[in-house]
PDB file of C-alpha atoms and ligand atoms in Angstrom:
ATOM      1  CA  MET Y  45      -6.655  -9.304 -18.462  1.00 94.00           C
ATOM      2  CA  PRO Y  46      -3.803  -7.572 -16.322  1.00 97.00           C
ATOM      3  CA  ILE Y  47      -3.134  -8.951 -13.058  1.00 98.00           C
ATOM      4  CA  ALA Y  48      -2.282  -7.124  -9.680  1.00 98.00           C
ATOM      5  CA  LEU Y  49      -1.062  -8.585  -6.334  1.00 99.00           C
ATOM      6  CA  VAL Y  50      -2.661  -6.131  -3.767  1.00 99.00           C
ATOM      7  CA  THR Y  51      -1.562  -7.070  -0.139  1.00 99.00           C
ATOM      8  CA  GLY Y  52      -4.005  -6.151   2.537  1.00 99.00           C
ATOM      9  CA  ALA Y  53      -6.680  -6.008   0.232  1.00 99.00           C
ATOM     10  CA  SER Y  54      -9.720  -7.337   2.156  1.00 98.00           C
ATOM     11  CA  ARG Y  55     -10.612  -4.318   3.954  1.00 98.00           C
ATOM     12  CA  GLY Y  56      -9.972  -0.551   3.859  1.00 98.00           C
ATOM     13  CA  ILE Y  57      -7.570   1.131   1.636  1.00 99.00           C
ATOM     14  CA  GLY Y  58      -6.473  -1.973   0.024  1.00 99.00           C
ATOM     15  CA  ARG Y  59     -10.150  -2.940  -0.461  1.00 99.00           C
ATOM     16  CA  GLY Y  60     -10.591   0.465  -2.290  1.00 99.00           C
ATOM     17  CA  ILE Y  61      -7.569  -0.219  -4.369  1.00 99.00           C
ATOM     18  CA  ALA Y  62      -8.833  -3.777  -5.472  1.00 99.00           C
ATOM     19  CA  VAL Y  63     -12.179  -2.271  -6.534  1.00 99.00           C
ATOM     20  CA  SER Y  64     -10.781   0.652  -8.542  1.00 99.00           C
ATOM     21  CA  LEU Y  65      -8.749  -1.571 -10.345  1.00 99.00           C
ATOM     22  CA  GLY Y  66     -11.424  -4.278 -10.920  1.00 98.00           C
ATOM     23  CA  GLY Y  67     -13.239  -1.052 -12.606  1.00 98.00           C
ATOM     24  CA  LEU Y  68     -10.627  -1.427 -15.251  1.00 98.00           C
ATOM     25  CA  GLY Y  69     -11.340  -4.636 -15.437  1.00 98.00           C
ATOM     26  CA  TRP Y  70      -8.130  -6.209 -14.072  1.00 98.00           C
ATOM     27  CA  LYS Y  71      -7.569  -9.502 -12.320  1.00 98.00           C
ATOM     28  CA  ILE Y  72      -6.762  -9.191  -8.461  1.00 99.00           C
ATOM     29  CA  ALA Y  73      -5.357 -11.279  -5.935  1.00 99.00           C
ATOM     30  CA  VAL Y  74      -6.963 -10.334  -2.855  1.00 99.00           C
ATOM     31  CA  ASN Y  75      -4.118 -10.838  -0.055  1.00 99.00           C
ATOM     32  CA  TYR Y  76      -5.436 -10.858   3.336  1.00 99.00           C
ATOM     33  CA  ALA Y  77      -3.815 -11.752   7.107  1.00 98.00           C
ATOM     34  CA  GLY Y  78      -6.922 -13.527   8.951  1.00 98.00           C
ATOM     35  CA  ASN Y  79      -9.987 -12.020   7.796  1.00 98.00           C
ATOM     36  CA  GLN Y  80     -11.168 -14.605   5.227  1.00 98.00           C
ATOM     37  CA  ALA Y  81     -14.742 -12.957   5.211  1.00 98.00           C
ATOM     38  CA  ALA Y  82     -13.355  -9.401   4.761  1.00 98.00           C
ATOM     39  CA  ALA Y  83     -11.521 -10.879   1.768  1.00 99.00           C
ATOM     40  CA  ASP Y  84     -14.570 -13.034   0.449  1.00 99.00           C
ATOM     41  CA  GLU Y  85     -16.419  -9.730   0.541  1.00 98.00           C
ATOM     42  CA  CYS Y  86     -13.584  -7.771  -1.436  1.00 99.00           C
ATOM     43  CA  VAL Y  87     -13.778 -10.655  -4.211  1.00 99.00           C
ATOM     44  CA  ALA Y  88     -17.356 -10.181  -4.603  1.00 99.00           C
ATOM     45  CA  LEU Y  89     -17.305  -6.079  -5.110  1.00 99.00           C
ATOM     46  CA  VAL Y  90     -14.102  -6.311  -7.612  1.00 99.00           C
ATOM     47  CA  ARG Y  91     -16.187  -8.928  -9.607  1.00 98.00           C
ATOM     48  CA  ALA Y  92     -19.295  -6.565  -9.525  1.00 99.00           C
ATOM     49  CA  ALA Y  93     -17.175  -3.740 -10.729  1.00 98.00           C
ATOM     50  CA  GLY Y  94     -16.230  -5.790 -13.938  1.00 98.00           C
ATOM     51  CA  GLY Y  95     -12.954  -7.545 -12.740  1.00 98.00           C
ATOM     52  CA  ASP Y  96     -12.010 -10.715 -11.340  1.00 98.00           C
ATOM     53  CA  ALA Y  97     -10.542 -11.662  -8.112  1.00 99.00           C
ATOM     54  CA  MET Y  98      -9.113 -14.452  -5.882  1.00 98.00           C
ATOM     55  CA  PRO Y  99      -8.419 -14.502  -2.165  1.00 98.00           C
ATOM     56  CA  ILE Y 100      -5.616 -15.519  -0.949  1.00 98.00           C
ATOM     57  CA  GLN Y 101      -4.325 -15.765   2.771  1.00 98.00           C
ATOM     58  CA  GLY Y 102      -0.859 -14.683   3.662  1.00 99.00           C
ATOM     59  CA  ASP Y 103       1.576 -12.550   6.254  1.00 99.00           C
ATOM     60  CA  ILE Y 104       3.942 -10.340   4.309  1.00 99.00           C
ATOM     61  CA  SER Y 105       6.367 -10.490   7.262  1.00 99.00           C
ATOM     62  CA  LEU Y 106       6.787 -14.431   6.462  1.00 99.00           C
ATOM     63  CA  ALA Y 107       9.239 -15.313   4.063  1.00 99.00           C
ATOM     64  CA  ALA Y 108       7.420 -18.254   2.913  1.00 99.00           C
ATOM     65  CA  ASP Y 109       4.423 -16.694   2.277  1.00 99.00           C
ATOM     66  CA  ARG Y 110       5.605 -13.700   0.700  1.00 99.00           C
ATOM     67  CA  ASP Y 111       6.757 -16.394  -1.836  1.00 98.00           C
ATOM     68  CA  ARG Y 112       3.724 -18.102  -1.870  1.00 98.00           C
ATOM     69  CA  LEU Y 113       1.772 -14.880  -2.674  1.00 99.00           C
ATOM     70  CA  ILE Y 114       3.653 -14.207  -5.807  1.00 98.00           C
ATOM     71  CA  LYS Y 115       3.607 -17.815  -7.163  1.00 98.00           C
ATOM     72  CA  ALA Y 116       0.128 -18.399  -6.691  1.00 98.00           C
ATOM     73  CA  THR Y 117      -0.538 -14.941  -8.460  1.00 98.00           C
ATOM     74  CA  VAL Y 118       1.465 -15.634 -11.359  1.00 98.00           C
ATOM     75  CA  ALA Y 119       0.108 -19.174 -11.388  1.00 98.00           C
ATOM     76  CA  TRP Y 120      -3.651 -17.661 -11.815  1.00 98.00           C
ATOM     77  CA  GLY Y 121      -2.941 -14.437 -14.066  1.00 97.00           C
ATOM     78  CA  GLY Y 122       0.308 -16.003 -16.036  1.00 97.00           C
ATOM     79  CA  ARG Y 123       2.337 -12.979 -15.108  1.00 97.00           C
ATOM     80  CA  LEU Y 124       2.348  -9.916 -12.570  1.00 98.00           C
ATOM     81  CA  ASP Y 125       1.755  -6.607 -13.904  1.00 98.00           C
ATOM     82  CA  LEU Y 126       1.068  -4.511 -10.919  1.00 98.00           C
ATOM     83  CA  LEU Y 127       2.307  -5.105  -7.156  1.00 99.00           C
ATOM     84  CA  VAL Y 128       0.205  -2.997  -4.538  1.00 99.00           C
ATOM     85  CA  ASN Y 129       2.279  -3.008  -1.308  1.00 99.00           C
ATOM     86  CA  ASN Y 130      -0.646  -1.785   0.962  1.00 99.00           C
ATOM     87  CA  ALA Y 131      -0.731  -4.004   3.940  1.00 99.00           C
ATOM     88  CA  GLY Y 132       0.474  -2.463   7.212  1.00 98.00           C
ATOM     89  CA  ILE Y 133      -0.634  -2.132  10.843  1.00 98.00           C
ATOM     90  CA  ALA Y 134      -0.503   0.471  13.585  1.00 97.00           C
ATOM     91  CA  PRO Y 135       0.813   0.090  16.943  1.00 96.00           C
ATOM     92  CA  THR Y 136      -1.036  -2.049  18.955  1.00 91.00           C
ATOM     93  CA  VAL Y 137      -0.496   0.689  21.555  1.00 91.00           C
ATOM     94  CA  ARG Y 138       0.508   4.254  21.229  1.00 93.00           C
ATOM     95  CA  ALA Y 139       3.630   4.583  23.210  1.00 96.00           C
ATOM     96  CA  ASP Y 140       5.271   7.584  24.009  1.00 98.00           C
ATOM     97  CA  LEU Y 141       9.023   7.818  22.459  1.00 98.00           C
ATOM     98  CA  LEU Y 142      10.629   7.559  25.877  1.00 98.00           C
ATOM     99  CA  GLU Y 143       8.368   4.073  26.941  1.00 97.00           C
ATOM    100  CA  ALA Y 144       8.222   2.589  23.611  1.00 96.00           C
ATOM    101  CA  GLY Y 145       9.464  -1.141  23.612  1.00 96.00           C
ATOM    102  CA  GLU Y 146      11.351  -3.333  20.674  1.00 97.00           C
ATOM    103  CA  GLU Y 147       8.214  -5.710  20.641  1.00 97.00           C
ATOM    104  CA  SER Y 148       6.275  -3.074  18.923  1.00 97.00           C
ATOM    105  CA  PHE Y 149       9.140  -1.778  17.424  1.00 98.00           C
ATOM    106  CA  ASP Y 150      10.392  -5.329  15.703  1.00 98.00           C
ATOM    107  CA  ARG Y 151       6.560  -6.299  14.598  1.00 98.00           C
ATOM    108  CA  LEU Y 152       5.981  -2.847  12.550  1.00 98.00           C
ATOM    109  CA  ILE Y 153       9.278  -3.010  10.967  1.00 98.00           C
ATOM    110  CA  ALA Y 154       8.538  -6.640   9.807  1.00 98.00           C
ATOM    111  CA  VAL Y 155       4.991  -5.842   8.279  1.00 98.00           C
ATOM    112  CA  ASN Y 156       5.453  -2.347   7.415  1.00 98.00           C
ATOM    113  CA  LEU Y 157       8.826  -2.429   6.195  1.00 99.00           C
ATOM    114  CA  LYS Y 158      10.813  -5.647   5.697  1.00 99.00           C
ATOM    115  CA  GLY Y 159       7.601  -7.212   4.059  1.00 99.00           C
ATOM    116  CA  PRO Y 160       7.168  -4.749   1.368  1.00 99.00           C
ATOM    117  CA  PHE Y 161      10.906  -4.686   0.828  1.00 99.00           C
ATOM    118  CA  PHE Y 162      11.372  -8.416   0.085  1.00 99.00           C
ATOM    119  CA  LEU Y 163       8.058  -8.763  -1.652  1.00 99.00           C
ATOM    120  CA  THR Y 164       8.792  -6.228  -4.138  1.00 99.00           C
ATOM    121  CA  GLN Y 165      12.343  -7.769  -4.388  1.00 99.00           C
ATOM    122  CA  LEU Y 166      10.099 -11.323  -5.695  1.00 99.00           C
ATOM    123  CA  ALA Y 167       7.864  -9.245  -7.716  1.00 99.00           C
ATOM    124  CA  ALA Y 168      10.906  -7.494  -9.266  1.00 98.00           C
ATOM    125  CA  ARG Y 169      12.529 -10.975 -10.374  1.00 98.00           C
ATOM    126  CA  GLN Y 170       9.420 -12.091 -11.506  1.00 98.00           C
ATOM    127  CA  MET Y 171       8.668  -8.572 -13.688  1.00 98.00           C
ATOM    128  CA  THR Y 172      12.337  -8.403 -15.036  1.00 98.00           C
ATOM    129  CA  ALA Y 173      11.711 -12.096 -16.369  1.00 98.00           C
ATOM    130  CA  GLN Y 174       8.325 -11.248 -18.248  1.00 98.00           C
ATOM    131  CA  ALA Y 175       8.013  -9.744 -21.576  1.00 96.00           C
ATOM    132  CA  PRO Y 176       7.488  -6.030 -22.016  1.00 95.00           C
ATOM    133  CA  ASP Y 177       3.887  -4.838 -23.257  1.00 90.00           C
ATOM    134  CA  ALA Y 178       3.270  -2.711 -26.055  1.00 88.00           C
ATOM    135  CA  SER Y 179       4.535   0.444 -24.325  1.00 90.00           C
ATOM    136  CA  GLY Y 180       7.832  -1.536 -23.000  1.00 93.00           C
ATOM    137  CA  SER Y 181       6.778  -1.947 -19.414  1.00 96.00           C
ATOM    138  CA  ARG Y 182       7.215  -5.015 -17.843  1.00 98.00           C
ATOM    139  CA  GLY Y 183       5.367  -4.146 -14.772  1.00 98.00           C
ATOM    140  CA  GLN Y 184       4.723  -1.412 -12.157  1.00 98.00           C
ATOM    141  CA  VAL Y 185       4.940  -1.292  -8.199  1.00 99.00           C
ATOM    142  CA  VAL Y 186       3.014   0.945  -5.997  1.00 99.00           C
ATOM    143  CA  ILE Y 187       4.326   1.419  -2.253  1.00 99.00           C
ATOM    144  CA  VAL Y 188       1.360   2.482   0.200  1.00 99.00           C
ATOM    145  CA  SER Y 189       3.817   4.848   2.975  1.00 98.00           C
ATOM    146  CA  SER Y 190       1.970   7.438   4.748  1.00 98.00           C
ATOM    147  CA  ILE Y 191       1.994  11.171   5.840  1.00 98.00           C
ATOM    148  CA  SER Y 192       3.792   9.522   8.962  1.00 98.00           C
ATOM    149  CA  ALA Y 193       6.758   9.120   6.647  1.00 98.00           C
ATOM    150  CA  TYR Y 194       7.768  12.871   7.472  1.00 98.00           C
ATOM    151  CA  THR Y 195       5.658  13.605  10.268  1.00 98.00           C
ATOM    152  CA  ALA Y 196       7.127  13.197  13.561  1.00 98.00           C
ATOM    153  CA  SER Y 197       4.311  11.669  15.729  1.00 97.00           C
ATOM    154  CA  THR Y 198       6.204  11.200  19.060  1.00 98.00           C
ATOM    155  CA  ASN Y 199       3.776   8.329  20.295  1.00 97.00           C
ATOM    156  CA  ARG Y 200       4.083   5.969  17.456  1.00 97.00           C
ATOM    157  CA  GLY Y 201       7.744   6.401  16.432  1.00 98.00           C
ATOM    158  CA  ASP Y 202       8.040   2.647  14.944  1.00 98.00           C
ATOM    159  CA  TYR Y 203       5.338   3.378  12.424  1.00 98.00           C
ATOM    160  CA  CYS Y 204       6.961   6.808  11.381  1.00 98.00           C
ATOM    161  CA  VAL Y 205      10.171   4.972  11.104  1.00 98.00           C
ATOM    162  CA  ALA Y 206       8.640   2.129   9.263  1.00 98.00           C
ATOM    163  CA  LYS Y 207       6.923   4.459   6.881  1.00 98.00           C
ATOM    164  CA  ALA Y 208      10.000   6.688   6.377  1.00 98.00           C
ATOM    165  CA  GLY Y 209      11.806   3.624   5.310  1.00 99.00           C
ATOM    166  CA  LEU Y 210       9.239   3.378   2.766  1.00 99.00           C
ATOM    167  CA  GLY Y 211      10.391   6.481   0.963  1.00 98.00           C
ATOM    168  CA  MET Y 212      14.030   4.759   0.325  1.00 98.00           C
ATOM    169  CA  VAL Y 213      12.593   1.382  -0.321  1.00 99.00           C
ATOM    170  CA  THR Y 214      10.375   3.080  -3.175  1.00 99.00           C
ATOM    171  CA  LYS Y 215      13.870   5.419  -4.540  1.00 98.00           C
ATOM    172  CA  LEU Y 216      16.073   2.051  -4.251  1.00 99.00           C
ATOM    173  CA  PHE Y 217      13.591  -0.251  -6.576  1.00 99.00           C
ATOM    174  CA  ALA Y 218      12.945   2.865  -8.919  1.00 99.00           C
ATOM    175  CA  ALA Y 219      16.287   3.630  -9.662  1.00 98.00           C
ATOM    176  CA  ARG Y 220      17.342  -0.244 -10.139  1.00 98.00           C
ATOM    177  CA  LEU Y 221      14.229  -1.082 -12.201  1.00 98.00           C
ATOM    178  CA  ALA Y 222      13.789   1.515 -14.531  1.00 98.00           C
ATOM    179  CA  ASP Y 223      16.028  -0.116 -17.233  1.00 97.00           C
ATOM    180  CA  SER Y 224      13.976  -2.999 -17.179  1.00 98.00           C
ATOM    181  CA  GLY Y 225      11.196  -1.138 -17.831  1.00 98.00           C
ATOM    182  CA  ILE Y 226       9.289  -1.328 -14.385  1.00 98.00           C
ATOM    183  CA  ARG Y 227       8.659   2.121 -12.584  1.00 98.00           C
ATOM    184  CA  VAL Y 228       7.622   1.991  -8.856  1.00 99.00           C
ATOM    185  CA  TYR Y 229       5.493   4.620  -6.962  1.00 99.00           C
ATOM    186  CA  GLU Y 230       5.151   5.718  -3.336  1.00 99.00           C
ATOM    187  CA  ILE Y 231       1.657   6.813  -2.354  1.00 99.00           C
ATOM    188  CA  ARG Y 232       1.709   8.472   0.978  1.00 99.00           C
ATOM    189  CA  PRO Y 233      -2.315   8.569   2.442  1.00 98.00           C
ATOM    190  CA  GLY Y 234      -3.788  11.379   4.491  1.00 98.00           C
ATOM    191  CA  VAL Y 235      -6.292  10.559   7.063  1.00 98.00           C
ATOM    192  CA  ILE Y 236      -8.441   7.862   5.749  1.00 98.00           C
ATOM    193  CA  ALA Y 237     -11.403   6.425   6.947  1.00 98.00           C
ATOM    194  CA  THR Y 238     -10.710   2.511   7.508  1.00 98.00           C
ATOM    195  CA  ASP Y 239     -10.694   0.533  10.704  1.00 97.00           C
ATOM    196  CA  MET Y 240      -7.108   1.448  11.610  1.00 96.00           C
ATOM    197  CA  THR Y 241      -8.333   5.156  12.279  1.00 96.00           C
ATOM    198  CA  GLY Y 242     -11.728   3.834  13.889  1.00 95.00           C
ATOM    199  CA  THR Y 243     -10.169   4.179  17.285  1.00 92.00           C
ATOM    200  CA  VAL Y 244      -9.076   7.990  16.853  1.00 92.00           C
ATOM    201  CA  LYS Y 245     -12.360   9.173  14.969  1.00 96.00           C
ATOM    202  CA  ALA Y 246     -13.227  11.614  17.363  1.00 97.00           C
ATOM    203  CA  LYS Y 247     -10.055  13.170  17.179  1.00 96.00           C
ATOM    204  CA  TYR Y 248      -9.662  13.387  13.786  1.00 97.00           C
ATOM    205  CA  ASP Y 249     -13.091  14.735  13.035  1.00 98.00           C
ATOM    206  CA  ALA Y 250     -12.240  17.670  15.413  1.00 98.00           C
ATOM    207  CA  LEU Y 251      -8.767  18.345  13.878  1.00 97.00           C
ATOM    208  CA  ILE Y 252     -10.067  18.134  10.258  1.00 98.00           C
ATOM    209  CA  ALA Y 253     -13.005  20.758  11.129  1.00 97.00           C
ATOM    210  CA  ASP Y 254     -10.419  22.691  12.363  1.00 97.00           C
ATOM    211  CA  GLY Y 255      -8.488  22.928   9.243  1.00 96.00           C
ATOM    212  CA  LEU Y 256      -6.007  20.149   9.716  1.00 97.00           C
ATOM    213  CA  THR Y 257      -6.257  19.447   5.769  1.00 97.00           C
ATOM    214  CA  PRO Y 258      -6.599  22.842   3.251  1.00 97.00           C
ATOM    215  CA  ILE Y 259      -9.739  19.766   1.847  1.00 98.00           C
ATOM    216  CA  ARG Y 260     -11.865  19.597   4.945  1.00 98.00           C
ATOM    217  CA  ARG Y 261     -13.005  16.035   4.775  1.00 98.00           C
ATOM    218  CA  TRP Y 262     -11.959  12.204   5.806  1.00 98.00           C
ATOM    219  CA  GLY Y 263      -9.839  10.523   2.847  1.00 98.00           C
ATOM    220  CA  LEU Y 264     -11.944   7.451   1.491  1.00 98.00           C
ATOM    221  CA  PRO Y 265     -10.532   4.288   0.561  1.00 98.00           C
ATOM    222  CA  GLU Y 266     -11.592   4.900  -3.102  1.00 98.00           C
ATOM    223  CA  ASP Y 267      -9.412   8.367  -3.223  1.00 99.00           C
ATOM    224  CA  ILE Y 268      -6.324   5.932  -3.118  1.00 99.00           C
ATOM    225  CA  GLY Y 269      -8.080   3.652  -5.304  1.00 99.00           C
ATOM    226  CA  ARG Y 270      -8.308   6.577  -8.003  1.00 98.00           C
ATOM    227  CA  ALA Y 271      -4.662   7.099  -7.391  1.00 98.00           C
ATOM    228  CA  VAL Y 272      -3.678   3.632  -8.076  1.00 99.00           C
ATOM    229  CA  ALA Y 273      -5.669   3.394 -11.183  1.00 98.00           C
ATOM    230  CA  ALA Y 274      -3.931   6.445 -12.864  1.00 98.00           C
ATOM    231  CA  VAL Y 275      -0.921   4.382 -12.497  1.00 98.00           C
ATOM    232  CA  ALA Y 276      -2.265   0.967 -13.309  1.00 98.00           C
ATOM    233  CA  ARG Y 277      -3.535   2.647 -16.884  1.00 97.00           C
ATOM    234  CA  GLY Y 278       0.208   3.745 -17.199  1.00 97.00           C
ATOM    235  CA  ASP Y 279      -0.925   7.661 -17.102  1.00 97.00           C
ATOM    236  CA  LEU Y 280       2.558   8.363 -15.344  1.00 98.00           C
ATOM    237  CA  PRO Y 281       4.826   6.842 -18.039  1.00 97.00           C
ATOM    238  CA  PHE Y 282       7.681   9.477 -17.780  1.00 97.00           C
ATOM    239  CA  SER Y 283       7.792   9.369 -13.830  1.00 98.00           C
ATOM    240  CA  THR Y 284       9.368   6.760 -11.305  1.00 98.00           C
ATOM    241  CA  GLY Y 285      10.089   6.895  -7.815  1.00 98.00           C
ATOM    242  CA  GLU Y 286       7.626   9.527  -7.495  1.00 98.00           C
ATOM    243  CA  VAL Y 287       5.431  10.470  -4.440  1.00 98.00           C
ATOM    244  CA  LEU Y 288       1.844  10.966  -4.899  1.00 98.00           C
ATOM    245  CA  ASN Y 289       0.492  12.918  -1.890  1.00 98.00           C
ATOM    246  CA  VAL Y 290      -3.019  11.337  -1.590  1.00 99.00           C
ATOM    247  CA  ASP Y 291      -3.853  13.682   1.567  1.00 98.00           C
ATOM    248  CA  GLY Y 292      -6.167  16.803   1.144  1.00 98.00           C
ATOM    249  CA  GLY Y 293      -3.510  18.976   0.716  1.00 98.00           C
ATOM    250  CA  PHE Y 294      -2.122  17.812   4.206  1.00 98.00           C
ATOM    251  CA  HIS Y 295       1.629  18.352   3.280  1.00 98.00           C
ATOM    252  CA  LEU Y 296       1.337  21.730   2.244  1.00 98.00           C
ATOM    253  CA  HIS Y 297       2.867  24.401   4.081  1.00 94.00           C
ATOM    254  CA  THR Y 298       1.018  27.286   4.822  1.00 90.00           C
ATOM    255  CA  LEU Y 299       1.400  30.981   6.155  1.00 88.00           C
TER     256      LEU Y 299
HETATM  257  P1  LIG O 318      -6.645  -1.605   7.805  1.00 74.13           P
HETATM  258  O1  LIG O 318      -8.284  -1.213   7.719  1.00 74.13           O
HETATM  259  O2  LIG O 318      -6.271  -1.640   9.380  1.00 74.13           O
HETATM  260  O3  LIG O 318      -6.411  -3.101   6.949  1.00 74.13           O
HETATM  261  C1  LIG O 318      -5.263  -3.748   7.103  1.00 74.13           C
HETATM  262  C2  LIG O 318      -5.450  -4.602   6.084  1.00 74.13           C
HETATM  263  O4  LIG O 318      -4.008  -4.983   5.907  1.00 74.13           O
HETATM  264  C3  LIG O 318      -6.144  -5.620   5.954  1.00 74.13           C
HETATM  265  O5  LIG O 318      -6.463  -6.301   4.824  1.00 74.13           O
HETATM  266  C4  LIG O 318      -5.503  -6.687   7.255  1.00 74.13           C
HETATM  267  O6  LIG O 318      -5.605  -8.002   6.282  1.00 74.13           O
HETATM  268  C5  LIG O 318      -3.779  -6.534   6.439  1.00 74.13           C
HETATM  269  N1  LIG O 318      -3.005  -7.003   7.017  1.00 74.13           N
HETATM  270  C6  LIG O 318      -2.401  -6.672   8.215  1.00 74.13           C
HETATM  271  N2  LIG O 318      -1.426  -7.264   8.394  1.00 74.13           N
HETATM  272  C7  LIG O 318      -1.108  -7.892   7.357  1.00 74.13           C
HETATM  273  C8  LIG O 318       0.284  -8.940   7.458  1.00 74.13           C
HETATM  274  N3  LIG O 318       1.195  -8.961   8.104  1.00 74.13           N
HETATM  275  N4  LIG O 318       0.320  -9.536   6.239  1.00 74.13           N
HETATM  276  C9  LIG O 318      -0.860  -9.333   5.103  1.00 74.13           C
HETATM  277  N5  LIG O 318      -1.866  -8.089   5.410  1.00 74.13           N
HETATM  278  C10 LIG O 318      -2.099  -7.887   6.541  1.00 74.13           C
HETATM  279  O7  LIG O 318      -5.581  -0.474   7.499  1.00 74.13           O
HETATM  280  P2  LIG O 318      -5.926   0.560   6.300  1.00 74.13           P
HETATM  281  O8  LIG O 318      -5.931   1.902   7.111  1.00 74.13           O
HETATM  282  O9  LIG O 318      -6.537   0.184   5.397  1.00 74.13           O
HETATM  283  O10 LIG O 318      -4.364   0.869   6.080  1.00 74.13           O
HETATM  284  C11 LIG O 318      -3.831   0.509   4.644  1.00 74.13           C
HETATM  285  C12 LIG O 318      -2.453   0.467   4.491  1.00 74.13           C
HETATM  286  O11 LIG O 318      -2.226   2.229   4.429  1.00 74.13           O
HETATM  287  C13 LIG O 318      -1.361   0.692   5.561  1.00 74.13           C
HETATM  288  O12 LIG O 318      -0.004   0.039   5.173  1.00 74.13           O
HETATM  289  C14 LIG O 318      -1.604   2.049   6.275  1.00 74.13           C
HETATM  290  O13 LIG O 318      -0.223   1.946   7.351  1.00 74.13           O
HETATM  291  C15 LIG O 318      -1.602   3.168   5.336  1.00 74.13           C
HETATM  292  N6  LIG O 318      -2.301   4.324   5.721  1.00 74.13           N
HETATM  293  C16 LIG O 318      -3.244   4.312   6.064  1.00 74.13           C
HETATM  294  C17 LIG O 318      -3.922   5.665   6.396  1.00 74.13           C
HETATM  295  C18 LIG O 318      -5.295   5.629   7.312  1.00 74.13           C
HETATM  296  O14 LIG O 318      -5.584   6.607   7.680  1.00 74.13           O
HETATM  297  N7  LIG O 318      -5.901   4.741   7.312  1.00 74.13           N
HETATM  298  C19 LIG O 318      -3.146   6.695   6.476  1.00 74.13           C
HETATM  299  C20 LIG O 318      -1.840   6.759   5.751  1.00 74.13           C
HETATM  300  C21 LIG O 318      -1.282   5.255   5.283  1.00 74.13           C
HETATM  301  P3  LIG O 318      -7.288  -8.853   7.545  1.00 74.13           P
HETATM  302  O15 LIG O 318      -8.390  -8.195   7.268  1.00 74.13           O
HETATM  303  O16 LIG O 318      -6.647 -10.429   7.384  1.00 74.13           O
HETATM  304  O17 LIG O 318      -6.862  -8.247   8.907  1.00 74.13           O
END
């Protein structure tokens, strides 16, 4: 059974990814920060979908936790076929750019940018030491960024800066790891129905009804899960450093 570590898999998009991979018969290390009950629910859903799963607590902003996450995953599965850097947080308070404080900035960068950067570094070390499979692949990495990687929201600049940084993290590791048979992809979700967007539901309901996205609906965690499943199946063998927009067409410029 191939094995993936999915960060922030207890809820929302990460859960959707874990369940989609479970449907492919994968083993999933279901990482979470503090919500063990939600992680246990996700484990049950992955198993019901046909895969296997184990919950594993860890804060991706902490070096010791990142190290433990990779070691525990490899101890369980014997290798690491896919790392999905999904865990992320929104600012606690949306503050205008002229008022935004350093505390929120430091936390957003630590969780949303530093965590994925150094977790990918650890995964890359593990994958480069692994034997390649029949297709020559030693493993793959997915980085979940956001439409905020290129869309300026002046009331959450820290989030946008962190997500823009992930675009370069994708490019850097894709370029560095191609010769080792490791491909790296960035997925940019649009507006997805999860706890993170629960507080702004009415606002986005109205925007979507008014045509914010050519495909007029909320995205679902399983929309992202299906994109990650395509990567996991190896369906993009001649692409790396690629951006997959899973956003209902939000990124299109229309006139
Ligand atoms: P969510 O519903 O708030 O879930 C967040 C997940 O991340 C939970 O599993 C949480 O674990 C985990 N987490 C939070 N901090 C963590 C940490 N320091 N270490 C490890 N895990 C941590 O969020 P979501 O909407 O699914 O978002 C998932 C990713 O997609 C994020 O990177 C987000 O920026 C991105 N995204 C979301 C949207 C959207 O519209 N929802 C759009 C674009 C991009 P616990 O359950 O233990 O708290």
